[in-house]
PDB file of C-alpha atoms and ligand atoms in Angstrom:
ATOM      1  CA  MET A   6      15.414   3.450   1.778  1.00  0.00           C
ATOM      2  CA  LYS A   7      13.943   2.312  -1.549  1.00  0.00           C
ATOM      3  CA  LYS A   8      10.902   4.190  -2.820  1.00  0.00           C
ATOM      4  CA  MET A   9       7.921   1.875  -3.293  1.00  0.00           C
ATOM      5  CA  ILE A  10       5.533   2.232  -6.209  1.00  0.00           C
ATOM      6  CA  ALA A  11       2.527  -0.026  -5.732  1.00  0.00           C
ATOM      7  CA  ALA A  12      -0.393  -0.971  -7.967  1.00  0.00           C
ATOM      8  CA  ASN A  13      -3.770  -1.717  -6.407  1.00  0.00           C
ATOM      9  CA  TRP A  14      -5.909  -3.505  -8.955  1.00  0.00           C
ATOM     10  CA  LYS A  15      -8.938  -3.620  -6.661  1.00  0.00           C
ATOM     11  CA  MET A  16     -11.728  -5.942  -7.973  1.00  0.00           C
ATOM     12  CA  TYR A  17     -10.566  -5.814 -11.578  1.00  0.00           C
ATOM     13  CA  LYS A  18      -8.917  -8.288 -13.938  1.00  0.00           C
ATOM     14  CA  THR A  19      -9.400 -11.902 -14.876  1.00  0.00           C
ATOM     15  CA  ARG A  20      -6.311 -14.114 -14.659  1.00  0.00           C
ATOM     16  CA  ARG A  21      -5.588 -13.561 -18.318  1.00  0.00           C
ATOM     17  CA  GLU A  22      -5.791  -9.774 -18.008  1.00  0.00           C
ATOM     18  CA  ALA A  23      -3.642  -9.841 -14.885  1.00  0.00           C
ATOM     19  CA  VAL A  24      -0.978 -11.910 -16.628  1.00  0.00           C
ATOM     20  CA  GLN A  25      -0.933  -9.549 -19.619  1.00  0.00           C
ATOM     21  CA  THR A  26      -0.596  -6.454 -17.452  1.00  0.00           C
ATOM     22  CA  THR A  27       2.092  -8.046 -15.260  1.00  0.00           C
ATOM     23  CA  ALA A  28       4.080  -9.063 -18.325  1.00  0.00           C
ATOM     24  CA  GLY A  29       3.735  -5.535 -19.740  1.00  0.00           C
ATOM     25  CA  ILE A  30       4.987  -3.977 -16.501  1.00  0.00           C
ATOM     26  CA  ILE A  31       7.972  -6.336 -16.418  1.00  0.00           C
ATOM     27  CA  THR A  32       8.877  -5.436 -19.987  1.00  0.00           C
ATOM     28  CA  ASN A  33       8.580  -1.706 -19.345  1.00  0.00           C
ATOM     29  CA  ILE A  34      10.349  -1.298 -16.033  1.00  0.00           C
ATOM     30  CA  LEU A  35      12.688  -4.099 -15.134  1.00  0.00           C
ATOM     31  CA  GLY A  36      15.409  -3.325 -17.626  1.00  0.00           C
ATOM     32  CA  LYS A  37      15.676   0.243 -16.298  1.00  0.00           C
ATOM     33  CA  ARG A  38      18.351   1.273 -13.829  1.00  0.00           C
ATOM     34  CA  LEU A  39      16.180   2.098 -10.859  1.00  0.00           C
ATOM     35  CA  GLU A  40      18.079   0.557  -7.978  1.00  0.00           C
ATOM     36  CA  ASP A  41      16.439   2.925  -5.500  1.00  0.00           C
ATOM     37  CA  ARG A  42      12.907   1.703  -6.255  1.00  0.00           C
ATOM     38  CA  GLU A  43      10.816  -1.385  -5.676  1.00  0.00           C
ATOM     39  CA  PHE A  44       7.419  -2.250  -7.067  1.00  0.00           C
ATOM     40  CA  VAL A  45       4.444  -4.191  -5.760  1.00  0.00           C
ATOM     41  CA  ILE A  46       1.341  -5.422  -7.564  1.00  0.00           C
ATOM     42  CA  PHE A  47      -1.668  -5.897  -5.275  1.00  0.00           C
ATOM     43  CA  ALA A  48      -3.688  -8.272  -7.435  1.00  0.00           C
ATOM     44  CA  PRO A  49      -7.107  -9.813  -6.697  1.00  0.00           C
ATOM     45  CA  PHE A  50      -6.917 -13.185  -4.907  1.00  0.00           C
ATOM     46  CA  THR A  51      -7.963 -15.169  -7.981  1.00  0.00           C
ATOM     47  CA  ALA A  52      -5.089 -13.780 -10.065  1.00  0.00           C
ATOM     48  CA  LEU A  53      -2.294 -14.107  -7.492  1.00  0.00           C
ATOM     49  CA  GLN A  54      -0.933 -17.479  -8.584  1.00  0.00           C
ATOM     50  CA  SER A  55      -1.059 -16.540 -12.274  1.00  0.00           C
ATOM     51  CA  CYS A  56       0.861 -13.323 -11.558  1.00  0.00           C
ATOM     52  CA  ALA A  57       3.331 -15.261  -9.409  1.00  0.00           C
ATOM     53  CA  ASP A  58       3.995 -17.627 -12.293  1.00  0.00           C
ATOM     54  CA  VAL A  59       4.843 -14.710 -14.589  1.00  0.00           C
ATOM     55  CA  LEU A  60       7.045 -13.017 -11.980  1.00  0.00           C
ATOM     56  CA  ASN A  61       8.904 -16.235 -11.163  1.00  0.00           C
ATOM     57  CA  ALA A  62       9.405 -17.084 -14.838  1.00  0.00           C
ATOM     58  CA  GLU A  63      10.903 -13.635 -15.461  1.00  0.00           C
ATOM     59  CA  ALA A  64      13.094 -13.848 -12.341  1.00  0.00           C
ATOM     60  CA  SER A  65      11.932 -10.360 -11.489  1.00  0.00           C
ATOM     61  CA  GLY A  66      11.705 -11.210  -7.810  1.00  0.00           C
ATOM     62  CA  SER A  67      14.131  -8.757  -6.284  1.00  0.00           C
ATOM     63  CA  ARG A  68      12.430  -5.604  -7.609  1.00  0.00           C
ATOM     64  CA  LEU A  69       8.814  -6.466  -8.370  1.00  0.00           C
ATOM     65  CA  PHE A  70       6.783  -8.137  -5.643  1.00  0.00           C
ATOM     66  CA  LEU A  71       3.324  -9.578  -5.368  1.00  0.00           C
ATOM     67  CA  GLY A  72       0.779  -8.510  -2.775  1.00  0.00           C
ATOM     68  CA  ALA A  73      -2.790  -9.296  -1.747  1.00  0.00           C
ATOM     69  CA  GLN A  74      -5.442  -6.684  -1.023  1.00  0.00           C
ATOM     70  CA  ASP A  75      -6.671  -8.197   2.211  1.00  0.00           C
ATOM     71  CA  VAL A  76      -6.062 -11.021   4.701  1.00  0.00           C
ATOM     72  CA  TYR A  77      -7.865 -12.644   7.619  1.00  0.00           C
ATOM     73  CA  PRO A  78      -6.089 -12.656  10.990  1.00  0.00           C
ATOM     74  CA  ALA A  79      -5.979 -16.412  11.608  1.00  0.00           C
ATOM     75  CA  GLY A  80      -3.834 -19.265  10.341  1.00  0.00           C
ATOM     76  CA  GLU A  81      -6.786 -21.428   9.327  1.00  0.00           C
ATOM     77  CA  GLY A  82     -10.273 -22.244  10.534  1.00  0.00           C
ATOM     78  CA  ALA A  83     -13.990 -21.987   9.939  1.00  0.00           C
ATOM     79  CA  PHE A  84     -13.956 -18.508   8.357  1.00  0.00           C
ATOM     80  CA  THR A  85     -15.960 -18.989   5.175  1.00  0.00           C
ATOM     81  CA  GLY A  86     -14.809 -16.797   2.323  1.00  0.00           C
ATOM     82  CA  GLU A  87     -11.643 -15.603   4.037  1.00  0.00           C
ATOM     83  CA  ILE A  88      -7.977 -16.028   3.080  1.00  0.00           C
ATOM     84  CA  SER A  89      -5.151 -16.658   5.564  1.00  0.00           C
ATOM     85  CA  PRO A  90      -1.554 -15.404   5.504  1.00  0.00           C
ATOM     86  CA  VAL A  91      -0.366 -18.979   4.946  1.00  0.00           C
ATOM     87  CA  MET A  92      -2.446 -19.174   1.759  1.00  0.00           C
ATOM     88  CA  LEU A  93      -1.036 -15.863   0.528  1.00  0.00           C
ATOM     89  CA  LEU A  94       2.544 -16.916   1.236  1.00  0.00           C
ATOM     90  CA  ASP A  95       1.781 -20.140  -0.627  1.00  0.00           C
ATOM     91  CA  CYS A  96       0.929 -17.994  -3.711  1.00  0.00           C
ATOM     92  CA  SER A  97       4.284 -16.172  -3.443  1.00  0.00           C
ATOM     93  CA  CYS A  98       2.825 -13.029  -1.887  1.00  0.00           C
ATOM     94  CA  ALA A  99       5.304 -10.904   0.001  1.00  0.00           C
ATOM     95  CA  TRP A 100       2.959  -8.025   0.844  1.00  0.00           C
ATOM     96  CA  VAL A 101      -0.594  -7.381   1.940  1.00  0.00           C
ATOM     97  CA  LEU A 102      -2.708  -4.234   2.258  1.00  0.00           C
ATOM     98  CA  ALA A 103      -4.450  -3.602   5.567  1.00  0.00           C
ATOM     99  CA  GLY A 104      -7.133  -0.999   6.099  1.00  0.00           C
ATOM    100  CA  HIS A 105      -7.688   0.249   2.571  1.00  0.00           C
ATOM    101  CA  SER A 106     -10.365   2.944   2.757  1.00  0.00           C
ATOM    102  CA  GLU A 107     -12.718   0.906   0.577  1.00  0.00           C
ATOM    103  CA  ARG A 108     -12.627  -1.835   3.216  1.00  0.00           C
ATOM    104  CA  ARG A 109     -12.977   0.633   6.074  1.00  0.00           C
ATOM    105  CA  HIS A 110     -15.852   2.574   4.535  1.00  0.00           C
ATOM    106  CA  LEU A 111     -17.663   0.175   2.171  1.00  0.00           C
ATOM    107  CA  LEU A 112     -17.187  -3.015   4.182  1.00  0.00           C
ATOM    108  CA  GLY A 113     -17.238  -1.528   7.663  1.00  0.00           C
ATOM    109  CA  GLU A 114     -13.862  -2.747   8.914  1.00  0.00           C
ATOM    110  CA  SER A 115     -12.978  -1.253  12.288  1.00  0.00           C
ATOM    111  CA  ASP A 116      -9.613   0.205  13.263  1.00  0.00           C
ATOM    112  CA  GLU A 117      -9.236  -2.632  15.790  1.00  0.00           C
ATOM    113  CA  PHE A 118      -9.892  -5.398  13.242  1.00  0.00           C
ATOM    114  CA  ILE A 119      -7.359  -3.787  10.911  1.00  0.00           C
ATOM    115  CA  GLY A 120      -4.895  -3.810  13.814  1.00  0.00           C
ATOM    116  CA  LYS A 121      -5.429  -7.553  14.244  1.00  0.00           C
ATOM    117  CA  LYS A 122      -4.802  -8.138  10.546  1.00  0.00           C
ATOM    118  CA  THR A 123      -1.668  -5.987  10.574  1.00  0.00           C
ATOM    119  CA  ALA A 124      -0.112  -7.745  13.557  1.00  0.00           C
ATOM    120  CA  PHE A 125      -1.060 -11.256  12.461  1.00  0.00           C
ATOM    121  CA  ALA A 126       0.121 -10.757   8.886  1.00  0.00           C
ATOM    122  CA  LEU A 127       3.493  -9.440  10.094  1.00  0.00           C
ATOM    123  CA  GLU A 128       3.839 -12.271  12.600  1.00  0.00           C
ATOM    124  CA  SER A 129       3.058 -14.761   9.810  1.00  0.00           C
ATOM    125  CA  GLY A 130       5.830 -13.443   7.570  1.00  0.00           C
ATOM    126  CA  LEU A 131       3.952 -11.098   5.249  1.00  0.00           C
ATOM    127  CA  ASN A 132       5.004  -7.458   4.920  1.00  0.00           C
ATOM    128  CA  VAL A 133       2.207  -4.937   5.412  1.00  0.00           C
ATOM    129  CA  VAL A 134       1.094  -1.653   3.868  1.00  0.00           C
ATOM    130  CA  LEU A 135      -1.191  -0.103   6.487  1.00  0.00           C
ATOM    131  CA  CYS A 136      -3.547   2.398   4.833  1.00  0.00           C
ATOM    132  CA  ILE A 137      -4.841   5.410   6.741  1.00  0.00           C
ATOM    133  CA  GLY A 138      -6.718   8.525   5.715  1.00  0.00           C
ATOM    134  CA  GLU A 139      -9.472  10.976   6.568  1.00  0.00           C
ATOM    135  CA  THR A 140     -12.777  11.731   4.867  1.00  0.00           C
ATOM    136  CA  LEU A 141     -13.533  15.229   3.577  1.00  0.00           C
ATOM    137  CA  VAL A 142     -15.931  15.876   6.469  1.00  0.00           C
ATOM    138  CA  GLU A 143     -13.246  14.866   8.963  1.00  0.00           C
ATOM    139  CA  ARG A 144     -10.642  17.097   7.291  1.00  0.00           C
ATOM    140  CA  GLU A 145     -12.958  20.083   7.049  1.00  0.00           C
ATOM    141  CA  SER A 146     -13.963  19.776  10.685  1.00  0.00           C
ATOM    142  CA  GLY A 147     -10.316  19.844  11.814  1.00  0.00           C
ATOM    143  CA  GLN A 148     -10.095  16.176  12.740  1.00  0.00           C
ATOM    144  CA  LEU A 149      -7.137  15.126  10.590  1.00  0.00           C
ATOM    145  CA  GLU A 150      -4.783  14.455  13.488  1.00  0.00           C
ATOM    146  CA  ARG A 151      -7.400  12.734  15.627  1.00  0.00           C
ATOM    147  CA  VAL A 152      -8.414  10.396  12.778  1.00  0.00           C
ATOM    148  CA  LEU A 153      -4.905   9.453  11.659  1.00  0.00           C
ATOM    149  CA  SER A 154      -3.730   9.046  15.220  1.00  0.00           C
ATOM    150  CA  GLY A 155      -6.700   6.778  16.057  1.00  0.00           C
ATOM    151  CA  GLN A 156      -6.210   4.634  12.937  1.00  0.00           C
ATOM    152  CA  MET A 157      -2.525   4.253  13.725  1.00  0.00           C
ATOM    153  CA  SER A 158      -2.936   3.511  17.447  1.00  0.00           C
ATOM    154  CA  ALA A 159      -5.412   0.727  16.749  1.00  0.00           C
ATOM    155  CA  GLY A 160      -3.580  -0.429  13.633  1.00  0.00           C
ATOM    156  CA  LEU A 161      -0.281  -0.798  15.466  1.00  0.00           C
ATOM    157  CA  ALA A 162      -1.579  -1.918  18.866  1.00  0.00           C
ATOM    158  CA  ALA A 163      -0.138  -5.438  18.636  1.00  0.00           C
ATOM    159  CA  VAL A 164       2.835  -4.809  16.336  1.00  0.00           C
ATOM    160  CA  PRO A 165       6.179  -5.510  18.051  1.00  0.00           C
ATOM    161  CA  LYS A 166       8.331  -2.423  18.683  1.00  0.00           C
ATOM    162  CA  ASP A 167      11.351  -4.042  17.068  1.00  0.00           C
ATOM    163  CA  ILE A 168       9.707  -4.764  13.723  1.00  0.00           C
ATOM    164  CA  LYS A 169      12.125  -4.456  10.818  1.00  0.00           C
ATOM    165  CA  PRO A 170      11.340  -1.020   9.333  1.00  0.00           C
ATOM    166  CA  SER A 171      11.310  -2.225   5.715  1.00  0.00           C
ATOM    167  CA  ARG A 172       8.474  -4.678   6.540  1.00  0.00           C
ATOM    168  CA  LEU A 173       5.867  -2.118   7.593  1.00  0.00           C
ATOM    169  CA  VAL A 174       4.852   0.659   5.210  1.00  0.00           C
ATOM    170  CA  PHE A 175       2.202   3.337   5.749  1.00  0.00           C
ATOM    171  CA  ALA A 176      -0.014   4.640   2.967  1.00  0.00           C
ATOM    172  CA  TYR A 177      -1.617   8.033   3.551  1.00  0.00           C
ATOM    173  CA  GLU A 178      -4.677   8.043   1.324  1.00  0.00           C
ATOM    174  CA  PRO A 179      -7.164  10.857   1.891  1.00  0.00           C
ATOM    175  CA  VAL A 180     -10.541   9.221   1.223  1.00  0.00           C
ATOM    176  CA  TRP A 181     -11.716  12.237  -0.778  1.00  0.00           C
ATOM    177  CA  ALA A 182      -8.821  11.780  -3.218  1.00  0.00           C
ATOM    178  CA  ILE A 183      -9.266   8.060  -3.938  1.00  0.00           C
ATOM    179  CA  GLY A 184     -10.744   7.374  -7.341  1.00  0.00           C
ATOM    180  CA  THR A 185     -12.122  10.911  -7.569  1.00  0.00           C
ATOM    181  CA  GLY A 186      -9.525  12.583  -9.777  1.00  0.00           C
ATOM    182  CA  LYS A 187      -8.948  15.117  -6.939  1.00  0.00           C
ATOM    183  CA  VAL A 188      -5.311  14.755  -5.986  1.00  0.00           C
ATOM    184  CA  ALA A 189      -4.402  16.371  -2.658  1.00  0.00           C
ATOM    185  CA  GLY A 190      -2.309  19.546  -2.901  1.00  0.00           C
ATOM    186  CA  SER A 191       1.435  19.462  -2.230  1.00  0.00           C
ATOM    187  CA  GLU A 192       1.066  21.405   1.031  1.00  0.00           C
ATOM    188  CA  GLU A 193      -1.722  19.133   2.237  1.00  0.00           C
ATOM    189  CA  ILE A 194       0.324  16.040   1.438  1.00  0.00           C
ATOM    190  CA  MET A 195       3.493  17.318   3.103  1.00  0.00           C
ATOM    191  CA  GLU A 196       1.564  18.402   6.190  1.00  0.00           C
ATOM    192  CA  ALA A 197      -0.157  15.019   6.495  1.00  0.00           C
ATOM    193  CA  HIS A 198       3.032  13.038   5.836  1.00  0.00           C
ATOM    194  CA  ALA A 199       4.948  15.061   8.447  1.00  0.00           C
ATOM    195  CA  LEU A 200       2.158  14.287  10.890  1.00  0.00           C
ATOM    196  CA  VAL A 201       2.285  10.572  10.017  1.00  0.00           C
ATOM    197  CA  ARG A 202       6.067  10.617  10.501  1.00  0.00           C
ATOM    198  CA  ARG A 203       5.609  12.145  13.988  1.00  0.00           C
ATOM    199  CA  LEU A 204       2.987   9.535  14.847  1.00  0.00           C
ATOM    200  CA  ILE A 205       5.254   6.718  13.623  1.00  0.00           C
ATOM    201  CA  LYS A 206       7.989   8.118  15.901  1.00  0.00           C
ATOM    202  CA  ASN A 207       5.713   7.653  18.922  1.00  0.00           C
ATOM    203  CA  PHE A 208       5.429   3.938  18.160  1.00  0.00           C
ATOM    204  CA  PHE A 209       8.862   3.198  16.759  1.00  0.00           C
ATOM    205  CA  PRO A 210      11.271   5.765  18.230  1.00  0.00           C
ATOM    206  CA  LEU A 211      14.312   3.940  16.874  1.00  0.00           C
ATOM    207  CA  GLN A 212      13.186   3.055  13.346  1.00  0.00           C
ATOM    208  CA  TYR A 213      10.713   5.804  12.455  1.00  0.00           C
ATOM    209  CA  ALA A 214      13.052   7.541  10.013  1.00  0.00           C
ATOM    210  CA  HIS A 215      13.460   4.319   8.012  1.00  0.00           C
ATOM    211  CA  MET A 216       9.763   3.552   7.610  1.00  0.00           C
ATOM    212  CA  ARG A 217       8.168   4.427   4.295  1.00  0.00           C
ATOM    213  CA  ILE A 218       5.072   6.587   3.897  1.00  0.00           C
ATOM    214  CA  LEU A 219       3.314   6.271   0.527  1.00  0.00           C
ATOM    215  CA  TYR A 220       0.853   8.776  -0.868  1.00  0.00           C
ATOM    216  CA  GLY A 221      -2.279   7.458  -2.572  1.00  0.00           C
ATOM    217  CA  GLY A 222      -5.203   9.245  -4.181  1.00  0.00           C
ATOM    218  CA  SER A 223      -5.638   9.942  -7.910  1.00  0.00           C
ATOM    219  CA  VAL A 224      -1.949   9.483  -8.747  1.00  0.00           C
ATOM    220  CA  LYS A 225      -1.519   9.654 -12.532  1.00  0.00           C
ATOM    221  CA  PRO A 226       1.444   9.576 -14.930  1.00  0.00           C
ATOM    222  CA  ASP A 227       1.230  13.384 -15.153  1.00  0.00           C
ATOM    223  CA  ASN A 228       1.477  14.121 -11.421  1.00  0.00           C
ATOM    224  CA  ALA A 229       3.607  11.190 -10.175  1.00  0.00           C
ATOM    225  CA  GLY A 230       6.962  12.883 -10.847  1.00  0.00           C
ATOM    226  CA  GLN A 231       6.049  15.884  -8.726  1.00  0.00           C
ATOM    227  CA  LEU A 232       4.430  13.838  -5.915  1.00  0.00           C
ATOM    228  CA  ILE A 233       7.339  11.435  -5.459  1.00  0.00           C
ATOM    229  CA  LYS A 234       9.717  14.339  -4.778  1.00  0.00           C
ATOM    230  CA  LEU A 235       7.738  15.820  -1.874  1.00  0.00           C
ATOM    231  CA  ASP A 236       9.175  15.685   1.652  1.00  0.00           C
ATOM    232  CA  ASN A 237       8.340  12.454   3.465  1.00  0.00           C
ATOM    233  CA  VAL A 238       6.779  10.880   0.364  1.00  0.00           C
ATOM    234  CA  ASP A 239       8.564   7.542   0.103  1.00  0.00           C
ATOM    235  CA  GLY A 240       6.432   6.079  -2.645  1.00  0.00           C
ATOM    236  CA  LEU A 241       3.005   5.954  -4.247  1.00  0.00           C
ATOM    237  CA  LEU A 242      -0.009   3.653  -4.021  1.00  0.00           C
ATOM    238  CA  VAL A 243      -1.890   3.769  -7.298  1.00  0.00           C
ATOM    239  CA  GLY A 244      -5.392   2.499  -8.036  1.00  0.00           C
ATOM    240  CA  GLY A 245      -7.086   3.517 -11.294  1.00  0.00           C
ATOM    241  CA  ALA A 246      -3.907   4.470 -13.125  1.00  0.00           C
ATOM    242  CA  SER A 247      -2.261   1.143 -12.292  1.00  0.00           C
ATOM    243  CA  MET A 248      -4.663  -0.969 -14.344  1.00  0.00           C
ATOM    244  CA  GLU A 249      -2.804  -0.501 -17.628  1.00  0.00           C
ATOM    245  CA  ALA A 250       0.840  -1.540 -17.891  1.00  0.00           C
ATOM    246  CA  GLU A 251       1.706   1.585 -19.855  1.00  0.00           C
ATOM    247  CA  SER A 252       0.232   4.014 -17.369  1.00  0.00           C
ATOM    248  CA  PHE A 253       1.598   2.220 -14.278  1.00  0.00           C
ATOM    249  CA  SER A 254       5.040   1.973 -15.871  1.00  0.00           C
ATOM    250  CA  ARG A 255       5.109   5.715 -16.545  1.00  0.00           C
ATOM    251  CA  ILE A 256       4.298   6.323 -12.880  1.00  0.00           C
ATOM    252  CA  ALA A 257       6.896   3.769 -11.766  1.00  0.00           C
ATOM    253  CA  LEU A 258       9.567   5.479 -13.827  1.00  0.00           C
ATOM    254  CA  ALA A 259       8.507   9.060 -13.007  1.00  0.00           C
TER     255      ALA A 259
HETATM  256  C1  PEP B   6      -6.178   3.197  -4.176  1.00  0.00           C
HETATM  257  O1  PEP B   6      -6.946   2.353  -4.597  1.00  0.00           O
HETATM  258  O2  PEP B   6      -5.481   2.967  -3.181  1.00  0.00           O
HETATM  259  C2  PEP B   6      -6.114   4.483  -4.862  1.00  0.00           C
HETATM  260  C3  PEP B   6      -5.300   5.401  -4.408  1.00  0.00           C
HETATM  261  O3  PEP B   6      -6.930   4.651  -5.970  1.00  0.00           O
HETATM  262  P1  PEP B   6      -6.837   5.824  -7.082  1.00  0.00           P
HETATM  263  O4  PEP B   6      -5.378   5.907  -7.483  1.00  0.00           O
HETATM  264  O5  PEP B   6      -7.723   5.373  -8.181  1.00  0.00           O
HETATM  265  O6  PEP B   6      -7.275   7.094  -6.424  1.00  0.00           O
END
């Protein structure tokens, strides 16, 4: 199982900036012997094609993939402002995020809607990183298991049981650790990832051991090396520290 190190650029970067950062990442990481790792850049919609052009030109395709940060669960139609899986595939996207906490909490996406996106994106040929995570209030009131279990039940409701395990990745991102500089402690991460692994087993009893669980939340070059070694941590999803090629590359190589 290859570890996945993913960059989430959120609503940052013009096309030119995205191209520069992508080129910098390629230069820094692709020559390295890291056969057990793969990398994904989740770029804003407007920069996807520009990033794809750089990736294709550098023939970096087998290790560094392109992803979108969101998708609408329909092939096409009167959904003003939305983007379909077909459009993302047309821009060379292989991956899409579903259920990032900023979409759940700032844009009000429900667990059920995220489930629709997850299933439709997979059915359309995109691979999915399904993000889950609890708020501080939920954690402190003992609701970790209830919250993660609810997000996963709804998120996976329509996903076929025989999905190829490499196509569906989970990202455990405690909301209180995203963009706050407060990385979760090793014990907290291992406890949550073990729980996520048990929950995955309920849905995919045959493939659960081969499905990746990423940690996300204030990952930095200084803590990435220690985080990636923790039990059940199969990769990292990085926001703020992924914006600069240098910083993301140090995390990717940690
Ligand atoms: C994220 O955007 O998924 C994230 C984890 O952000 P940050 O690394 O900035 O906490």
